Short mmCIF file of C-alpha atoms and ligand atoms in Angstrom, two decimals:
data_model
loop_
_atom_site.label_atom_id
_atom_site.label_comp_id
_atom_site.label_asym_id
_atom_site.label_seq_id
_atom_site.Cartn_x
_atom_site.Cartn_y
_atom_site.Cartn_z
CA UNK A 1 54.48 -19.37 -28.51
CA UNK A 2 52.74 -16.14 -29.48
CA UNK A 3 53.43 -13.16 -27.25
CA UNK A 4 56.53 -14.87 -25.90
CA UNK A 5 59.87 -13.17 -25.28
CA UNK A 6 63.36 -14.12 -24.17
CA UNK A 7 63.29 -14.58 -20.39
CA UNK A 8 66.93 -15.23 -19.55
CA UNK A 9 70.06 -17.03 -20.63
CA UNK A 10 71.31 -19.60 -18.17
CA UNK A 11 75.00 -20.43 -18.11
CA UNK A 12 76.29 -23.43 -16.19
CA UNK A 13 79.79 -22.58 -15.01
CA UNK A 14 82.60 -23.91 -12.83
CA UNK A 15 82.29 -21.05 -10.33
CA UNK A 16 79.30 -18.71 -10.48
CA UNK A 17 80.96 -16.14 -8.17
CA UNK A 18 83.96 -15.83 -10.48
CA UNK A 19 81.79 -15.75 -13.59
CA UNK A 20 79.58 -13.04 -12.06
CA UNK A 21 82.68 -10.97 -11.30
CA UNK A 22 83.78 -11.29 -14.94
CA UNK A 23 80.42 -10.28 -16.43
CA UNK A 24 80.00 -7.50 -13.88
CA UNK A 25 83.49 -6.05 -14.16
CA UNK A 26 84.09 -6.53 -17.89
CA UNK A 27 80.61 -6.13 -19.38
CA UNK A 28 78.86 -3.91 -16.86
CA UNK A 29 76.17 -6.33 -15.65
CA UNK A 30 74.74 -5.88 -12.16
CA UNK A 31 73.70 -8.71 -9.85
CA UNK A 32 70.00 -8.43 -8.99
CA UNK A 33 69.20 -11.74 -7.28
CA UNK A 34 70.93 -14.80 -5.89
CA UNK A 35 70.25 -18.08 -4.15
CA UNK A 36 71.32 -18.56 -0.51
CA UNK A 37 75.12 -18.62 -0.35
CA UNK A 38 75.16 -21.80 1.74
CA UNK A 39 73.04 -23.70 -0.78
CA UNK A 40 74.25 -25.81 -3.70
CA UNK A 41 73.84 -25.27 -6.61
CA UNK A 42 74.52 -21.54 -6.22
CA UNK A 43 72.80 -19.22 -8.70
CA UNK A 44 73.20 -15.51 -9.33
CA UNK A 45 71.07 -13.46 -11.72
CA UNK A 46 72.68 -10.51 -13.53
CA UNK A 47 70.91 -7.76 -15.44
CA UNK A 48 71.67 -5.07 -18.00
CA UNK A 49 69.15 -3.46 -20.34
CA UNK A 50 66.65 -6.19 -21.21
CA UNK A 51 69.26 -8.92 -20.67
CA UNK A 52 68.96 -11.37 -17.81
CA UNK A 53 72.01 -13.59 -17.45
CA UNK A 54 71.74 -16.41 -14.92
CA UNK A 55 74.88 -18.18 -13.70
CA UNK A 56 74.83 -21.45 -11.77
CA UNK A 57 77.62 -23.61 -10.35
CA UNK A 58 77.79 -26.41 -7.83
CA UNK A 59 80.28 -28.25 -5.67
CA UNK A 60 78.27 -31.46 -6.01
CA UNK A 61 79.86 -33.52 -8.81
CA UNK A 62 76.71 -35.62 -9.22
CA UNK A 63 74.51 -32.56 -9.89
CA UNK A 64 73.40 -32.10 -13.54
CA UNK A 65 75.06 -28.66 -13.52
CA UNK A 66 78.45 -30.23 -12.69
CA UNK A 67 77.92 -32.96 -15.25
CA UNK A 68 77.11 -30.36 -17.91
CA UNK A 69 80.27 -28.37 -17.08
CA UNK A 70 82.39 -31.57 -17.11
CA UNK A 71 81.02 -32.49 -20.55
CA UNK A 72 80.98 -29.06 -22.22
CA UNK A 73 82.89 -26.56 -20.11
CA UNK A 74 81.28 -23.28 -19.02
CA UNK A 75 78.50 -22.47 -21.45
CA UNK A 76 74.89 -21.73 -22.28
CA UNK A 77 72.71 -24.54 -20.92
CA UNK A 78 69.30 -22.91 -21.25
CA UNK A 79 67.79 -20.21 -23.45
CA UNK A 80 64.67 -19.55 -21.40
CA UNK A 81 61.50 -18.14 -22.90
CA UNK A 82 58.78 -16.21 -21.05
CA UNK A 83 55.32 -17.27 -22.22
CA UNK A 84 51.81 -16.17 -21.13
CA UNK A 85 50.65 -19.75 -20.47
CA UNK A 86 53.34 -22.35 -19.70
CA UNK A 87 51.08 -25.40 -19.87
CA UNK A 88 49.60 -24.34 -23.22
CA UNK A 89 53.01 -23.43 -24.73
CA UNK A 90 54.55 -26.71 -23.51
CA UNK A 91 51.66 -28.80 -24.83
CA UNK A 92 51.67 -27.05 -28.21
CA UNK A 93 55.46 -27.43 -28.63
CA UNK A 94 55.43 -31.11 -27.66
CA UNK A 95 52.47 -31.83 -29.97
CA UNK A 96 54.48 -30.32 -32.82
CA UNK A 97 57.56 -32.42 -32.13
CA UNK A 98 59.50 -30.79 -29.24
CA UNK A 99 61.19 -33.21 -26.89
CA UNK A 100 59.82 -32.79 -23.34
CA UNK A 101 62.34 -32.57 -20.48
CA UNK A 102 60.22 -31.32 -17.56
CA UNK A 103 56.42 -31.17 -17.41
CA UNK A 104 54.80 -27.89 -16.34
CA UNK A 105 55.01 -27.39 -12.58
CA UNK A 106 54.86 -24.69 -9.93
CA UNK A 107 57.94 -24.69 -7.72
CA UNK A 108 58.25 -22.62 -4.58
CA UNK A 109 61.74 -22.08 -3.27
CA UNK A 110 63.41 -19.67 -0.90
CA UNK A 111 62.37 -16.60 -2.87
CA UNK A 112 59.28 -17.07 -4.97
CA UNK A 113 56.99 -19.42 -6.86
CA UNK A 114 57.86 -20.07 -10.47
CA UNK A 115 55.66 -21.87 -13.01
CA UNK A 116 57.83 -23.44 -15.68
CA UNK A 117 58.39 -26.39 -18.00
CA UNK A 118 61.37 -27.46 -20.10
CA UNK A 119 61.85 -28.78 -23.62
CA UNK A 120 65.00 -29.81 -25.46
CA UNK A 121 66.65 -27.32 -27.82
CA UNK A 122 69.83 -28.60 -29.49
CA UNK A 123 72.62 -30.75 -28.04
CA UNK A 124 72.30 -30.50 -24.25
CA UNK A 125 70.86 -26.97 -24.45
CA UNK A 126 67.25 -26.70 -23.33
CA UNK A 127 64.47 -24.11 -23.39
CA UNK A 128 62.76 -23.48 -20.10
CA UNK A 129 59.32 -21.94 -20.55
CA UNK A 130 58.70 -19.50 -17.69
CA UNK A 131 55.39 -17.83 -16.92
CA UNK A 132 55.57 -14.23 -18.15
CA UNK A 133 55.43 -11.66 -15.38
CA UNK A 134 57.25 -13.82 -12.82
CA UNK A 135 59.49 -11.34 -10.98
CA UNK A 136 62.40 -13.79 -10.68
CA UNK A 137 62.82 -16.69 -13.07
CA UNK A 138 64.10 -19.33 -10.62
CA UNK A 139 62.52 -20.38 -7.31
CA UNK A 140 65.77 -20.32 -5.30
CA UNK A 141 66.45 -16.66 -6.12
CA UNK A 142 65.87 -13.75 -3.76
CA UNK A 143 66.42 -10.11 -4.72
CA UNK A 144 69.70 -8.58 -3.70
CA UNK A 145 68.87 -5.58 -1.49
CA UNK A 146 68.00 -2.51 -3.54
CA UNK A 147 69.03 -4.07 -6.83
CA UNK A 148 65.72 -4.86 -8.54
CA UNK A 149 64.37 -2.07 -10.70
CA UNK A 150 67.46 0.05 -10.28
CA UNK A 151 69.32 0.20 -13.58
CA UNK A 152 72.67 1.89 -13.33
CA UNK A 153 73.49 4.92 -15.44
CA UNK A 154 75.21 4.49 -18.75
CA UNK A 155 74.31 0.89 -19.46
CA UNK A 156 76.13 -0.29 -22.54
CA UNK A 157 74.19 -3.41 -23.50
CA UNK A 158 70.49 -3.35 -24.41
CA UNK A 159 69.43 -6.85 -25.35
CA UNK A 160 70.55 -10.17 -26.72
CA UNK A 161 70.59 -9.84 -30.49
CA UNK A 162 71.19 -13.49 -31.35
CA UNK A 163 72.84 -16.75 -30.40
CA UNK A 164 75.24 -18.54 -32.74
CA UNK A 165 74.89 -22.31 -32.52
CA UNK A 166 77.25 -24.96 -33.92
CA UNK A 167 75.74 -28.32 -34.89
CA UNK A 168 77.39 -31.42 -36.41
CA UNK A 169 77.27 -32.07 -40.15
CA UNK A 170 73.83 -33.26 -41.18
CA UNK A 171 72.03 -31.51 -38.29
CA UNK A 172 71.49 -28.02 -39.74
CA UNK A 173 68.34 -28.65 -41.76
CA UNK A 174 66.87 -30.93 -39.09
CA UNK A 175 67.49 -28.28 -36.42
CA UNK A 176 65.97 -25.52 -38.58
CA UNK A 177 62.89 -27.67 -39.33
CA UNK A 178 62.39 -28.47 -35.66
CA UNK A 179 62.53 -24.79 -34.68
CA UNK A 180 60.05 -23.99 -37.45
CA UNK A 181 57.63 -26.78 -36.64
CA UNK A 182 57.81 -27.10 -32.85
CA UNK A 183 58.48 -23.49 -31.88
CA UNK A 184 57.12 -21.45 -34.81
CA UNK A 185 60.43 -19.87 -35.87
CA UNK A 186 60.93 -18.49 -39.40
CA UNK A 187 64.02 -19.05 -41.51
CA UNK A 188 65.28 -15.55 -42.34
CA UNK A 189 68.75 -16.03 -43.83
CA UNK A 190 70.77 -18.78 -45.43
CA UNK A 191 74.34 -18.87 -46.66
CA UNK A 192 77.12 -21.20 -47.74
CA UNK A 193 80.54 -19.85 -46.83
CA UNK A 194 83.87 -21.00 -48.20
CA UNK A 195 87.11 -19.83 -46.64
CA UNK A 196 90.20 -21.39 -48.21
CA UNK A 197 89.89 -25.18 -47.99
CA UNK A 198 87.11 -25.00 -45.40
CA UNK A 199 83.39 -24.40 -45.72
CA UNK A 200 80.23 -24.21 -43.66
CA UNK A 201 76.53 -23.72 -44.10
CA UNK A 202 74.65 -21.17 -42.03
CA UNK A 203 70.93 -20.57 -41.53
CA UNK A 204 69.29 -17.99 -39.31
CA UNK A 205 65.96 -18.70 -37.63
CA UNK A 206 63.96 -16.06 -35.79
CA UNK A 207 60.84 -16.25 -33.66
CA UNK A 208 58.30 -13.74 -35.00
CA UNK A 209 56.97 -12.41 -31.69
CA UNK A 210 59.87 -12.82 -29.26
CA UNK A 211 62.58 -11.96 -31.78
CA UNK A 212 64.76 -14.79 -30.42
CA UNK A 213 67.29 -15.43 -33.16
CA UNK A 214 69.58 -18.39 -33.69
CA UNK A 215 72.37 -18.38 -36.28
CA UNK A 216 72.99 -22.09 -36.82
CA UNK A 217 76.30 -23.22 -38.31
CA UNK A 218 77.19 -26.62 -39.72
CA UNK A 219 80.61 -27.69 -41.08
CA UNK A 220 80.67 -28.89 -44.68
CA UNK A 221 81.95 -32.47 -44.74
CA UNK A 222 83.25 -32.24 -48.32
CA UNK A 223 85.85 -29.66 -47.27
CA UNK A 224 88.77 -29.72 -44.82
CA UNK A 225 87.81 -29.71 -41.10
CA UNK A 226 87.69 -26.17 -39.73
CA UNK A 227 86.77 -24.15 -36.66
CA UNK A 228 83.17 -25.42 -36.44
CA UNK A 229 84.60 -28.96 -36.20
CA UNK A 230 87.08 -27.69 -33.58
CA UNK A 231 84.21 -26.17 -31.57
CA UNK A 232 82.19 -29.40 -31.72
CA UNK A 233 85.20 -31.42 -30.53
CA UNK A 234 86.18 -29.02 -27.73
CA UNK A 235 82.59 -28.51 -26.63
CA UNK A 236 81.53 -32.12 -26.85
CA UNK A 237 78.78 -31.74 -29.47
CA UNK A 238 76.30 -29.06 -30.45
CA UNK A 239 76.17 -25.89 -28.41
CA UNK A 240 76.17 -22.11 -28.30
CA UNK A 241 79.31 -20.72 -29.94
CA UNK A 242 78.62 -17.07 -29.15
CA UNK A 243 76.09 -14.77 -27.56
CA UNK A 244 75.63 -11.40 -29.28
CA UNK A 245 74.87 -8.39 -27.08
CA UNK A 246 73.18 -5.48 -28.82
CA UNK A 247 74.60 -2.07 -27.97
CA UNK A 248 73.76 1.46 -29.07
CA UNK A 249 77.44 2.43 -29.21
CA UNK A 250 79.82 -0.32 -30.24
CA UNK A 251 82.85 1.97 -30.30
CA UNK A 252 82.27 2.95 -26.67
CA UNK A 253 81.65 -0.73 -25.91
CA UNK A 254 85.01 -1.78 -27.30
CA UNK A 255 86.69 1.03 -25.40
CA UNK A 256 85.03 0.24 -22.07
CA UNK A 257 85.15 -3.55 -22.26
CA UNK A 258 88.66 -3.54 -23.72
CA UNK A 259 89.82 -1.31 -20.85
CA UNK A 260 88.81 -4.13 -18.49
CA UNK A 261 91.22 -6.50 -20.22
CA UNK A 262 88.80 -8.33 -22.52
CA UNK A 263 90.55 -9.21 -25.78
CA UNK A 264 88.76 -8.73 -29.08
CA UNK A 265 89.54 -10.65 -32.24
CA UNK A 266 91.78 -8.68 -34.58
CA UNK A 267 90.84 -7.59 -38.09
CA UNK A 268 93.59 -7.08 -40.67
CA UNK A 269 94.07 -3.57 -42.06
CA UNK A 270 93.34 -4.86 -45.59
CA UNK A 271 89.70 -5.51 -44.55
CA UNK A 272 89.16 -1.74 -44.27
CA UNK A 273 90.65 -1.04 -47.71
CA UNK A 274 87.62 -2.73 -49.27
CA UNK A 275 84.89 -2.28 -46.68
CA UNK A 276 83.39 0.91 -48.16
CA UNK A 277 82.98 -0.88 -51.50
CA UNK A 278 80.63 -3.28 -49.72
CA UNK A 279 78.81 -1.07 -47.21
CA UNK A 280 79.05 2.45 -48.64
CA UNK A 281 80.73 5.57 -47.28
CA UNK A 282 81.67 5.45 -43.62
CA UNK A 283 83.29 8.89 -43.55
CA UNK A 284 85.40 9.84 -40.58
CA UNK A 285 84.15 6.78 -38.71
CA UNK A 286 86.21 4.45 -40.88
CA UNK A 287 89.45 5.26 -39.05
CA UNK A 288 87.77 4.57 -35.73
CA UNK A 289 86.42 1.21 -36.89
CA UNK A 290 89.85 0.28 -38.24
CA UNK A 291 91.59 1.29 -34.99
CA UNK A 292 89.22 -0.84 -32.92
CA UNK A 293 88.91 -3.77 -35.36
CA UNK A 294 85.13 -3.41 -35.73
CA UNK A 295 83.53 -5.19 -38.72
CA UNK A 296 81.00 -3.33 -40.86
CA UNK A 297 78.34 -4.85 -43.05
CA UNK A 298 75.01 -3.98 -44.63
CA UNK A 299 71.73 -5.62 -45.50
CA UNK A 300 68.89 -4.13 -47.53
CA UNK A 301 67.66 -2.16 -44.50
CA UNK A 302 70.84 -0.61 -43.18
CA UNK A 303 74.26 -0.81 -41.58
CA UNK A 304 75.52 -3.28 -39.01
CA UNK A 305 78.68 -3.11 -36.88
CA UNK A 306 80.08 -6.16 -35.09
CA UNK A 307 83.07 -7.31 -33.06
CA UNK A 308 83.87 -10.56 -31.28
CA UNK A 309 85.82 -11.28 -28.13
CA UNK A 310 88.44 -13.95 -27.83
CA UNK A 311 86.85 -16.81 -25.89
CA UNK A 312 87.44 -16.19 -22.17
CA UNK A 313 87.05 -19.91 -21.50
CA UNK A 314 89.74 -22.61 -21.27
CA UNK A 315 88.16 -24.76 -23.99
CA UNK A 316 88.02 -21.76 -26.34
CA UNK A 317 84.37 -22.53 -26.99
CA UNK A 318 81.91 -19.82 -25.93
CA UNK A 319 82.71 -16.20 -26.79
CA UNK A 320 80.80 -12.91 -26.84
CA UNK A 321 79.85 -10.51 -29.63
CA UNK A 322 78.94 -6.83 -29.58
CA UNK A 323 76.59 -5.69 -32.34
CA UNK A 324 75.26 -2.25 -33.20
CA UNK A 325 72.41 -2.14 -35.70
CA UNK A 326 71.83 1.01 -37.67
CA UNK A 327 68.78 -0.17 -39.51
CA UNK A 328 70.07 -3.63 -40.46
CA UNK A 329 67.61 -6.37 -39.51
CA UNK A 330 69.51 -9.44 -40.66
CA UNK A 331 73.17 -10.15 -41.29
CA UNK A 332 75.30 -9.00 -44.18
CA UNK A 333 77.06 -11.85 -45.90
CA UNK A 334 80.51 -10.34 -45.41
CA UNK A 335 80.62 -10.51 -41.63
CA UNK A 336 79.96 -14.22 -41.10
CA UNK A 337 82.94 -14.83 -43.35
CA UNK A 338 84.76 -11.99 -41.55
CA UNK A 339 84.15 -13.69 -38.22
CA UNK A 340 85.27 -17.04 -39.59
CA UNK A 341 88.52 -15.52 -40.82
CA UNK A 342 89.09 -13.67 -37.52
CA UNK A 343 88.70 -16.93 -35.56
CA UNK A 344 91.11 -18.62 -37.97
CA UNK A 345 93.72 -15.96 -37.25
CA UNK A 346 93.14 -16.36 -33.51
CA UNK A 347 93.55 -20.13 -33.67
CA UNK A 348 96.72 -19.73 -35.77
CA UNK A 349 98.07 -17.37 -33.13
CA UNK A 350 97.29 -19.85 -30.35
CA UNK A 351 98.91 -22.65 -32.34
CA UNK A 352 102.04 -20.51 -32.63
CA UNK A 353 101.67 -20.09 -36.38
CA UNK A 354 102.18 -16.79 -38.14
CA UNK A 355 99.07 -14.71 -37.50
CA UNK A 356 97.87 -11.90 -39.72
FE1 FE2 B 1 76.97 -13.37 -34.29
#
């Protein structure tokens, strides 16, 4: 899949109108295209920076979208990839072990013609391969008047930095191998993380040309069950745990998104007592990071700032991340553990236990 790039992320949701309101109001996305309102399933395409977020819901319980939502709750169903030649990319991926879902085809709907094909990713999440240069990535979509090509001022989010994916015990290495062999990803990071009685393994795979990055997490069966097990139970198997939005100003992001009522996971004050030992001097910014609960980390190339929302979904499965990279190309080891501990505190709070 040379010269490919991320096309869009497709969420299947209970109500696409409500979900669009949430992502528009809280995260600053703008709707740029939608399917006819009278048609089911209903799809709306949102944009911000390079991000294209597609939301689909249906009132038809027999539709695959409804079945996905019944099984997993609202979540990422498709990480779609734009490729120069769909038939060639599909054939190459399948020859190297990808599981075919839909053969290459040209579909003309209400709005446009779209050449695409679909292969399985992990769990029930698929990868649709869409012909690069297609103005709208789904044939039922039509542009919303005046919206295409009209980015609003002051956009906060630039791109999708990575997806975090939870898989059952025993699936991590198989999933990594499949992404290497079938899709040409590289393994760029690997870590075993222990937090108290719990533990997990994490590997990061990245596609060299598109930059699509998956952080894949697997619970360690020799330790006590933890939050990755909880995700797999609540979600009904493997799936996307969080989507990370890259921003140029995470502090402004927390301010703006928090002002819309989105809750971020809390970080204990003690984290900031030691953070400069790990990442170096933060100067006057340290107080600001502490006040907003932003995590700081470093790799060999530079600094990285991250924060995570509480899951806005009833199953407490999918949540969102903001990430600001100041040179860092991978992930510092401290923040994956930092995230794990923040989710633990959140789950303790929800269980009514004493939270830090
Ligand atoms: Fe992340």
